Amino acid sequence: MTDFLLNDDGDIRFENGDFVIGDSEAQDVELLITSSKGAWKEHPLTGVGIAQLVKTRATEVRIKRDINEQLMLDGFKNIDIDIDYPELNVDANR
């Protein structure tokens, strides 16, 4: 899937005075995982809110379940989640 790409600050990336468009699957996964529920006004139940989830000392099973659920709802398939604290690796595609 292609979409506008974001820079490291989460702002739309520009090159040569124009938007940068490219493969956005990894970016979509990251946004779903980092966004909290309620962050997307049109879809208030979208998002994992990983920062808040980790602070609640959620189990690895719950974290994986929440991520898997959000990715499936967004159309991702073949989801593989690997948690090796402090790293989180997600492999998924549409």
PDB file of N, CA and C in Angstrom:
ATOM      1  N   MET A   1       0.839  -1.170   0.000  1.00  0.00           N
ATOM      2  CA  MET A   1       0.000   0.000   0.000  1.00  0.00           C
ATOM      3  C   MET A   1       0.892   1.244   0.000  1.00  0.00           C
ATOM      4  N   THR A   2       0.517   2.221  -0.776  1.00  0.00           N
ATOM      5  CA  THR A   2       1.272   3.471  -0.809  1.00  0.00           C
ATOM      6  C   THR A   2       0.453   4.587  -0.171  1.00  0.00           C
ATOM      7  N   ASP A   3       1.170   5.501   0.445  1.00  0.00           N
ATOM      8  CA  ASP A   3       0.528   6.615   1.126  1.00  0.00           C
ATOM      9  C   ASP A   3       1.588   7.691   1.336  1.00  0.00           C
ATOM     10  N   PHE A   4       1.179   8.807   1.925  1.00  0.00           N
ATOM     11  CA  PHE A   4       2.136   9.833   2.298  1.00  0.00           C
ATOM     12  C   PHE A   4       3.040   9.255   3.377  1.00  0.00           C
ATOM     13  N   LEU A   5       4.326   9.519   3.281  1.00  0.00           N
ATOM     14  CA  LEU A   5       5.261   9.047   4.292  1.00  0.00           C
ATOM     15  C   LEU A   5       5.527  10.138   5.311  1.00  0.00           C
ATOM     16  N   LEU A   6       5.785   9.722   6.531  1.00  0.00           N
ATOM     17  CA  LEU A   6       6.038  10.651   7.619  1.00  0.00           C
ATOM     18  C   LEU A   6       7.517  10.668   7.972  1.00  0.00           C
ATOM     19  N   ASN A   7       7.976  11.792   8.531  1.00  0.00           N
ATOM     20  CA  ASN A   7       9.361  11.871   8.991  1.00  0.00           C
ATOM     21  C   ASN A   7       9.449  11.343  10.423  1.00  0.00           C
ATOM     22  N   ASP A   8      10.612  11.423  11.028  1.00  0.00           N
ATOM     23  CA  ASP A   8      10.823  10.896  12.376  1.00  0.00           C
ATOM     24  C   ASP A   8       9.990  11.615  13.435  1.00  0.00           C
ATOM     25  N   ASP A   9       9.550  12.837  13.131  1.00  0.00           N
ATOM     26  CA  ASP A   9       8.719  13.597  14.070  1.00  0.00           C
ATOM     27  C   ASP A   9       7.230  13.344  13.877  1.00  0.00           C
ATOM     28  N   GLY A  10       6.867  12.511  12.889  1.00  0.00           N
ATOM     29  CA  GLY A  10       5.466  12.213  12.630  1.00  0.00           C
ATOM     30  C   GLY A  10       4.791  13.219  11.715  1.00  0.00           C
ATOM     31  N   ASP A  11       5.575  14.129  11.141  1.00  0.00           N
ATOM     32  CA  ASP A  11       5.027  15.102  10.204  1.00  0.00           C
ATOM     33  C   ASP A  11       5.173  14.576   8.778  1.00  0.00           C
ATOM     34  N   ILE A  12       4.357  15.097   7.869  1.00  0.00           N
ATOM     35  CA  ILE A  12       4.437  14.677   6.473  1.00  0.00           C
ATOM     36  C   ILE A  12       5.814  15.031   5.916  1.00  0.00           C
ATOM     37  N   ARG A  13       6.425  14.065   5.258  1.00  0.00           N
ATOM     38  CA  ARG A  13       7.763  14.236   4.697  1.00  0.00           C
ATOM     39  C   ARG A  13       7.691  14.941   3.346  1.00  0.00           C
ATOM     40  N   PHE A  14       8.619  15.868   3.141  1.00  0.00           N
ATOM     41  CA  PHE A  14       8.723  16.599   1.883  1.00  0.00           C
ATOM     42  C   PHE A  14      10.106  16.391   1.291  1.00  0.00           C
ATOM     43  N   GLU A  15      10.158  16.284  -0.030  1.00  0.00           N
ATOM     44  CA  GLU A  15      11.425  16.290  -0.759  1.00  0.00           C
ATOM     45  C   GLU A  15      11.214  17.100  -2.022  1.00  0.00           C
ATOM     46  N   ASN A  16      12.127  18.000  -2.289  1.00  0.00           N
ATOM     47  CA  ASN A  16      12.034  18.874  -3.458  1.00  0.00           C
ATOM     48  C   ASN A  16      10.709  19.618  -3.513  1.00  0.00           C
ATOM     49  N   GLY A  17      10.205  20.019  -2.349  1.00  0.00           N
ATOM     50  CA  GLY A  17       8.985  20.806  -2.269  1.00  0.00           C
ATOM     51  C   GLY A  17       7.703  20.027  -2.500  1.00  0.00           C
ATOM     52  N   ASP A  18       7.753  18.703  -2.465  1.00  0.00           N
ATOM     53  CA  ASP A  18       6.560  17.899  -2.705  1.00  0.00           C
ATOM     54  C   ASP A  18       6.454  16.799  -1.655  1.00  0.00           C
ATOM     55  N   PHE A  19       5.245  16.277  -1.502  1.00  0.00           N
ATOM     56  CA  PHE A  19       5.031  15.174  -0.582  1.00  0.00           C
ATOM     57  C   PHE A  19       5.812  13.950  -1.035  1.00  0.00           C
ATOM     58  N   VAL A  20       6.267  13.166  -0.073  1.00  0.00           N
ATOM     59  CA  VAL A  20       6.925  11.902  -0.389  1.00  0.00           C
ATOM     60  C   VAL A  20       5.879  10.797  -0.255  1.00  0.00           C
ATOM     61  N   ILE A  21       5.716  10.031  -1.319  1.00  0.00           N
ATOM     62  CA  ILE A  21       4.757   8.934  -1.332  1.00  0.00           C
ATOM     63  C   ILE A  21       5.535   7.645  -1.527  1.00  0.00           C
ATOM     64  N   GLY A  22       5.160   6.617  -0.778  1.00  0.00           N
ATOM     65  CA  GLY A  22       5.860   5.349  -0.896  1.00  0.00           C
ATOM     66  C   GLY A  22       5.153   4.247  -0.143  1.00  0.00           C
ATOM     67  N   ASP A  23       5.807   3.104  -0.024  1.00  0.00           N
ATOM     68  CA  ASP A  23       5.250   1.958   0.681  1.00  0.00           C
ATOM     69  C   ASP A  23       5.056   2.335   2.150  1.00  0.00           C
ATOM     70  N   SER A  24       3.818   2.230   2.619  1.00  0.00           N
ATOM     71  CA  SER A  24       3.505   2.719   3.959  1.00  0.00           C
ATOM     72  C   SER A  24       3.113   1.626   4.945  1.00  0.00           C
ATOM     73  N   GLU A  25       3.285   0.353   4.578  1.00  0.00           N
ATOM     74  CA  GLU A  25       2.841  -0.714   5.480  1.00  0.00           C
ATOM     75  C   GLU A  25       3.546  -0.663   6.834  1.00  0.00           C
ATOM     76  N   ALA A  26       4.850  -0.504   6.852  1.00  0.00           N
ATOM     77  CA  ALA A  26       5.583  -0.443   8.125  1.00  0.00           C
ATOM     78  C   ALA A  26       5.139   0.773   8.933  1.00  0.00           C
ATOM     79  N   GLN A  27       4.918   1.878   8.255  1.00  0.00           N
ATOM     80  CA  GLN A  27       4.461   3.095   8.914  1.00  0.00           C
ATOM     81  C   GLN A  27       3.062   2.885   9.493  1.00  0.00           C
ATOM     82  N   ASP A  28       2.179   2.210   8.758  1.00  0.00           N
ATOM     83  CA  ASP A  28       0.824   1.939   9.238  1.00  0.00           C
ATOM     84  C   ASP A  28       0.848   1.073  10.487  1.00  0.00           C
ATOM     85  N   VAL A  29       1.710   0.057  10.486  1.00  0.00           N
ATOM     86  CA  VAL A  29       1.837  -0.824  11.658  1.00  0.00           C
ATOM     87  C   VAL A  29       2.296  -0.013  12.863  1.00  0.00           C
ATOM     88  N   GLU A  30       3.309   0.818  12.661  1.00  0.00           N
ATOM     89  CA  GLU A  30       3.824   1.631  13.763  1.00  0.00           C
ATOM     90  C   GLU A  30       2.758   2.578  14.308  1.00  0.00           C
ATOM     91  N   LEU A  31       2.007   3.214  13.425  1.00  0.00           N
ATOM     92  CA  LEU A  31       0.960   4.132  13.874  1.00  0.00           C
ATOM     93  C   LEU A  31      -0.136   3.411  14.648  1.00  0.00           C
ATOM     94  N   LEU A  32      -0.525   2.230  14.212  1.00  0.00           N
ATOM     95  CA  LEU A  32      -1.542   1.462  14.925  1.00  0.00           C
ATOM     96  C   LEU A  32      -1.064   1.068  16.320  1.00  0.00           C
ATOM     97  N   ILE A  33       0.195   0.708  16.429  1.00  0.00           N
ATOM     98  CA  ILE A  33       0.728   0.265  17.712  1.00  0.00           C
ATOM     99  C   ILE A  33       0.932   1.432  18.672  1.00  0.00           C
ATOM    100  N   THR A  34       1.400   2.557  18.172  1.00  0.00           N
ATOM    101  CA  THR A  34       1.706   3.688  19.054  1.00  0.00           C
ATOM    102  C   THR A  34       0.505   4.562  19.369  1.00  0.00           C
ATOM    103  N   SER A  35      -0.497   4.573  18.502  1.00  0.00           N
ATOM    104  CA  SER A  35      -1.681   5.409  18.723  1.00  0.00           C
ATOM    105  C   SER A  35      -2.545   4.843  19.842  1.00  0.00           C
ATOM    106  N   SER A  36      -3.073   5.736  20.645  1.00  0.00           N
ATOM    107  CA  SER A  36      -3.998   5.337  21.701  1.00  0.00           C
ATOM    108  C   SER A  36      -5.418   5.351  21.169  1.00  0.00           C
ATOM    109  N   LYS A  37      -6.265   4.564  21.783  1.00  0.00           N
ATOM    110  CA  LYS A  37      -7.678   4.605  21.415  1.00  0.00           C
ATOM    111  C   LYS A  37      -8.185   6.028  21.618  1.00  0.00           C
ATOM    112  N   GLY A  38      -8.942   6.517  20.668  1.00  0.00           N
ATOM    113  CA  GLY A  38      -9.454   7.876  20.725  1.00  0.00           C
ATOM    114  C   GLY A  38      -8.605   8.876  19.957  1.00  0.00           C
ATOM    115  N   ALA A  39      -7.419   8.478  19.533  1.00  0.00           N
ATOM    116  CA  ALA A  39      -6.532   9.391  18.807  1.00  0.00           C
ATOM    117  C   ALA A  39      -7.027   9.646  17.386  1.00  0.00           C
ATOM    118  N   TRP A  40      -7.731   8.688  16.804  1.00  0.00           N
ATOM    119  CA  TRP A  40      -8.254   8.823  15.445  1.00  0.00           C
ATOM    120  C   TRP A  40      -9.742   9.142  15.557  1.00  0.00           C
ATOM    121  N   LYS A  41     -10.116  10.390  15.290  1.00  0.00           N
ATOM    122  CA  LYS A  41     -11.494  10.837  15.503  1.00  0.00           C
ATOM    123  C   LYS A  41     -12.525  10.049  14.712  1.00  0.00           C
ATOM    124  N   GLU A  42     -12.183   9.633  13.498  1.00  0.00           N
ATOM    125  CA  GLU A  42     -13.141   8.878  12.690  1.00  0.00           C
ATOM    126  C   GLU A  42     -13.236   7.421  13.134  1.00  0.00           C
ATOM    127  N   HIS A  43     -12.221   6.943  13.840  1.00  0.00           N
ATOM    128  CA  HIS A  43     -12.185   5.551  14.290  1.00  0.00           C
ATOM    129  C   HIS A  43     -11.692   5.519  15.740  1.00  0.00           C
ATOM    130  N   PRO A  44     -12.545   5.899  16.683  1.00  0.00           N
ATOM    131  CA  PRO A  44     -12.096   6.061  18.072  1.00  0.00           C
ATOM    132  C   PRO A  44     -11.639   4.778  18.768  1.00  0.00           C
ATOM    133  N   LEU A  45     -11.951   3.616  18.240  1.00  0.00           N
ATOM    134  CA  LEU A  45     -11.520   2.365  18.871  1.00  0.00           C
ATOM    135  C   LEU A  45     -10.232   1.817  18.267  1.00  0.00           C
ATOM    136  N   THR A  46      -9.644   2.563  17.335  1.00  0.00           N
ATOM    137  CA  THR A  46      -8.413   2.141  16.670  1.00  0.00           C
ATOM    138  C   THR A  46      -7.205   2.542  17.506  1.00  0.00           C
ATOM    139  N   GLY A  47      -6.258   1.628  17.629  1.00  0.00           N
ATOM    140  CA  GLY A  47      -5.002   1.914  18.313  1.00  0.00           C
ATOM    141  C   GLY A  47      -4.745   0.972  19.467  1.00  0.00           C
ATOM    142  N   VAL A  48      -3.470   0.692  19.681  1.00  0.00           N
ATOM    143  CA  VAL A  48      -3.055  -0.175  20.776  1.00  0.00           C
ATOM    144  C   VAL A  48      -2.644   0.651  21.989  1.00  0.00           C
ATOM    145  N   GLY A  49      -1.972   1.770  21.757  1.00  0.00           N
ATOM    146  CA  GLY A  49      -1.477   2.585  22.867  1.00  0.00           C
ATOM    147  C   GLY A  49      -0.403   1.843  23.647  1.00  0.00           C
ATOM    148  N   ILE A  50       0.617   1.389  22.935  1.00  0.00           N
ATOM    149  CA  ILE A  50       1.639   0.531  23.535  1.00  0.00           C
ATOM    150  C   ILE A  50       2.317   1.172  24.741  1.00  0.00           C
ATOM    151  N   ALA A  51       2.551   2.467  24.716  1.00  0.00           N
ATOM    152  CA  ALA A  51       3.223   3.132  25.840  1.00  0.00           C
ATOM    153  C   ALA A  51       2.396   3.001  27.121  1.00  0.00           C
ATOM    154  N   GLN A  52       1.092   3.216  27.018  1.00  0.00           N
ATOM    155  CA  GLN A  52       0.219   3.093  28.178  1.00  0.00           C
ATOM    156  C   GLN A  52       0.064   1.636  28.590  1.00  0.00           C
ATOM    157  N   LEU A  53      -0.009   0.744  27.603  1.00  0.00           N
ATOM    158  CA  LEU A  53      -0.193  -0.676  27.869  1.00  0.00           C
ATOM    159  C   LEU A  53       0.991  -1.244  28.649  1.00  0.00           C
ATOM    160  N   VAL A  54       2.188  -0.850  28.289  1.00  0.00           N
ATOM    161  CA  VAL A  54       3.381  -1.336  28.982  1.00  0.00           C
ATOM    162  C   VAL A  54       3.413  -0.818  30.414  1.00  0.00           C
ATOM    163  N   LYS A  55       2.962   0.412  30.625  1.00  0.00           N
ATOM    164  CA  LYS A  55       2.951   0.986  31.975  1.00  0.00           C
ATOM    165  C   LYS A  55       1.994   0.244  32.907  1.00  0.00           C
ATOM    166  N   THR A  56       0.975  -0.407  32.341  1.00  0.00           N
ATOM    167  CA  THR A  56       0.025  -1.156  33.167  1.00  0.00           C
ATOM    168  C   THR A  56       0.553  -2.540  33.507  1.00  0.00           C
ATOM    169  N   ARG A  57       1.751  -2.832  33.040  1.00  0.00           N
ATOM    170  CA  ARG A  57       2.372  -4.139  33.237  1.00  0.00           C
ATOM    171  C   ARG A  57       1.531  -5.255  32.631  1.00  0.00           C
ATOM    172  N   ALA A  58       1.016  -4.976  31.454  1.00  0.00           N
ATOM    173  CA  ALA A  58       0.234  -5.974  30.727  1.00  0.00           C
ATOM    174  C   ALA A  58       1.118  -7.163  30.386  1.00  0.00           C
ATOM    175  N   THR A  59       0.515  -8.325  30.331  1.00  0.00           N
ATOM    176  CA  THR A  59       1.274  -9.523  29.996  1.00  0.00           C
ATOM    177  C   THR A  59       1.637  -9.516  28.517  1.00  0.00           C
ATOM    178  N   GLU A  60       2.627 -10.310  28.174  1.00  0.00           N
ATOM    179  CA  GLU A  60       3.039 -10.431  26.781  1.00  0.00           C
ATOM    180  C   GLU A  60       1.887 -10.953  25.927  1.00  0.00           C
ATOM    181  N   VAL A  61       1.107 -11.859  26.480  1.00  0.00           N
ATOM    182  CA  VAL A  61      -0.046 -12.416  25.757  1.00  0.00           C
ATOM    183  C   VAL A  61      -1.050 -11.319  25.427  1.00  0.00           C
ATOM    184  N   ARG A  62      -1.327 -10.443  26.383  1.00  0.00           N
ATOM    185  CA  ARG A  62      -2.288  -9.362  26.142  1.00  0.00           C
ATOM    186  C   ARG A  62      -1.756  -8.382  25.107  1.00  0.00           C
ATOM    187  N   ILE A  63      -0.487  -8.031  25.204  1.00  0.00           N
ATOM    188  CA  ILE A  63       0.105  -7.100  24.243  1.00  0.00           C
ATOM    189  C   ILE A  63       0.009  -7.672  22.830  1.00  0.00           C
ATOM    190  N   LYS A  64       0.388  -8.944  22.686  1.00  0.00           N
ATOM    191  CA  LYS A  64       0.316  -9.581  21.370  1.00  0.00           C
ATOM    192  C   LYS A  64      -1.122  -9.646  20.873  1.00  0.00           C
ATOM    193  N   ARG A  65      -2.061  -9.957  21.761  1.00  0.00           N
ATOM    194  CA  ARG A  65      -3.466 -10.043  21.373  1.00  0.00           C
ATOM    195  C   ARG A  65      -3.987  -8.690  20.892  1.00  0.00           C
ATOM    196  N   ASP A  66      -3.678  -7.634  21.634  1.00  0.00           N
ATOM    197  CA  ASP A  66      -4.141  -6.297  21.248  1.00  0.00           C
ATOM    198  C   ASP A  66      -3.555  -5.869  19.911  1.00  0.00           C
ATOM    199  N   ILE A  67      -2.262  -6.110  19.711  1.00  0.00           N
ATOM    200  CA  ILE A  67      -1.624  -5.740  18.444  1.00  0.00           C
ATOM    201  C   ILE A  67      -2.223  -6.546  17.305  1.00  0.00           C
ATOM    202  N   ASN A  68      -2.353  -7.848  17.503  1.00  0.00           N
ATOM    203  CA  ASN A  68      -2.910  -8.728  16.473  1.00  0.00           C
ATOM    204  C   ASN A  68      -4.327  -8.292  16.089  1.00  0.00           C
ATOM    205  N   GLU A  69      -5.139  -7.989  17.085  1.00  0.00           N
ATOM    206  CA  GLU A  69      -6.526  -7.571  16.832  1.00  0.00           C
ATOM    207  C   GLU A  69      -6.584  -6.301  15.994  1.00  0.00           C
ATOM    208  N   GLN A  70      -5.781  -5.295  16.354  1.00  0.00           N
ATOM    209  CA  GLN A  70      -5.796  -4.025  15.628  1.00  0.00           C
ATOM    210  C   GLN A  70      -5.294  -4.195  14.193  1.00  0.00           C
ATOM    211  N   LEU A  71      -4.266  -5.005  14.023  1.00  0.00           N
ATOM    212  CA  LEU A  71      -3.736  -5.218  12.677  1.00  0.00           C
ATOM    213  C   LEU A  71      -4.737  -5.979  11.812  1.00  0.00           C
ATOM    214  N   MET A  72      -5.390  -6.978  12.371  1.00  0.00           N
ATOM    215  CA  MET A  72      -6.395  -7.728  11.613  1.00  0.00           C
ATOM    216  C   MET A  72      -7.550  -6.821  11.205  1.00  0.00           C
ATOM    217  N   LEU A  73      -7.990  -5.950  12.109  1.00  0.00           N
ATOM    218  CA  LEU A  73      -9.081  -5.026  11.797  1.00  0.00           C
ATOM    219  C   LEU A  73      -8.702  -4.054  10.684  1.00  0.00           C
ATOM    220  N   ASP A  74      -7.406  -3.800  10.532  1.00  0.00           N
ATOM    221  CA  ASP A  74      -6.934  -2.892   9.490  1.00  0.00           C
ATOM    222  C   ASP A  74      -6.571  -3.633   8.194  1.00  0.00           C
ATOM    223  N   GLY A  75      -6.841  -4.930   8.158  1.00  0.00           N
ATOM    224  CA  GLY A  75      -6.639  -5.679   6.931  1.00  0.00           C
ATOM    225  C   GLY A  75      -5.317  -6.401   6.797  1.00  0.00           C
ATOM    226  N   PHE A  76      -4.518  -6.440   7.855  1.00  0.00           N
ATOM    227  CA  PHE A  76      -3.244  -7.144   7.793  1.00  0.00           C
ATOM    228  C   PHE A  76      -3.463  -8.636   7.979  1.00  0.00           C
ATOM    229  N   LYS A  77      -2.587  -9.414   7.353  1.00  0.00           N
ATOM    230  CA  LYS A  77      -2.632 -10.872   7.455  1.00  0.00           C
ATOM    231  C   LYS A  77      -1.224 -11.380   7.727  1.00  0.00           C
ATOM    232  N   ASN A  78      -1.110 -12.658   8.002  1.00  0.00           N
ATOM    233  CA  ASN A  78       0.197 -13.270   8.266  1.00  0.00           C
ATOM    234  C   ASN A  78       0.978 -12.455   9.293  1.00  0.00           C
ATOM    235  N   ILE A  79       0.360 -12.238  10.428  1.00  0.00           N
ATOM    236  CA  ILE A  79       0.935 -11.386  11.470  1.00  0.00           C
ATOM    237  C   ILE A  79       1.836 -12.214  12.379  1.00  0.00           C
ATOM    238  N   ASP A  80       3.068 -11.759  12.536  1.00  0.00           N
ATOM    239  CA  ASP A  80       4.022 -12.406  13.427  1.00  0.00           C
ATOM    240  C   ASP A  80       4.563 -11.343  14.367  1.00  0.00           C
ATOM    241  N   ILE A  81       4.344 -11.535  15.657  1.00  0.00           N
ATOM    242  CA  ILE A  81       4.756 -10.557  16.661  1.00  0.00           C
ATOM    243  C   ILE A  81       5.807 -11.200  17.556  1.00  0.00           C
ATOM    244  N   ASP A  82       6.945 -10.527  17.689  1.00  0.00           N
ATOM    245  CA  ASP A  82       8.029 -11.025  18.526  1.00  0.00           C
ATOM    246  C   ASP A  82       8.392  -9.938  19.532  1.00  0.00           C
ATOM    247  N   ILE A  83       8.263 -10.271  20.799  1.00  0.00           N
ATOM    248  CA  ILE A  83       8.612  -9.324  21.850  1.00  0.00           C
ATOM    249  C   ILE A  83       9.866  -9.835  22.546  1.00  0.00           C
ATOM    250  N   ASP A  84      10.925  -9.048  22.437  1.00  0.00           N
ATOM    251  CA  ASP A  84      12.191  -9.329  23.107  1.00  0.00           C
ATOM    252  C   ASP A  84      12.572  -8.018  23.783  1.00  0.00           C
ATOM    253  N   TYR A  85      12.041  -7.828  25.002  1.00  0.00           N
ATOM    254  CA  TYR A  85      12.154  -6.538  25.681  1.00  0.00           C
ATOM    255  C   TYR A  85      13.557  -5.989  25.600  1.00  0.00           C
ATOM    256  N   PRO A  86      13.735  -4.721  25.258  1.00  0.00           N
ATOM    257  CA  PRO A  86      12.717  -3.700  25.011  1.00  0.00           C
ATOM    258  C   PRO A  86      12.272  -3.605  23.553  1.00  0.00           C
ATOM    259  N   GLU A  87      12.616  -4.568  22.739  1.00  0.00           N
ATOM    260  CA  GLU A  87      12.267  -4.499  21.317  1.00  0.00           C
ATOM    261  C   GLU A  87      10.961  -5.220  21.018  1.00  0.00           C
ATOM    262  N   LEU A  88      10.241  -4.663  20.062  1.00  0.00           N
ATOM    263  CA  LEU A  88       9.002  -5.240  19.571  1.00  0.00           C
ATOM    264  C   LEU A  88       9.125  -5.318  18.054  1.00  0.00           C
ATOM    265  N   ASN A  89       9.043  -6.511  17.519  1.00  0.00           N
ATOM    266  CA  ASN A  89       9.144  -6.695  16.082  1.00  0.00           C
ATOM    267  C   ASN A  89       7.838  -7.270  15.568  1.00  0.00           C
ATOM    268  N   VAL A  90       7.294  -6.620  14.553  1.00  0.00           N
ATOM    269  CA  VAL A  90       6.032  -7.057  13.961  1.00  0.00           C
ATOM    270  C   VAL A  90       6.243  -7.247  12.473  1.00  0.00           C
ATOM    271  N   ASP A  91       5.883  -8.408  11.995  1.00  0.00           N
ATOM    272  CA  ASP A  91       5.938  -8.702  10.569  1.00  0.00           C
ATOM    273  C   ASP A  91       4.508  -9.005  10.133  1.00  0.00           C
ATOM    274  N   ALA A  92       3.978  -8.176   9.244  1.00  0.00           N
ATOM    275  CA  ALA A  92       2.604  -8.358   8.762  1.00  0.00           C
ATOM    276  C   ALA A  92       2.498  -7.754   7.368  1.00  0.00           C
ATOM    277  N   ASN A  93       1.563  -8.257   6.606  1.00  0.00           N
ATOM    278  CA  ASN A  93       1.330  -7.679   5.273  1.00  0.00           C
ATOM    279  C   ASN A  93      -0.139  -7.764   4.934  1.00  0.00           C
ATOM    280  N   ARG A  94      -0.499  -6.988   3.942  1.00  0.00           N
ATOM    281  CA  ARG A  94      -1.906  -6.960   3.511  1.00  0.00           C
ATOM    282  C   ARG A  94      -2.075  -7.843   2.321  1.00  0.00           C
TER     283      ARG A  94
END
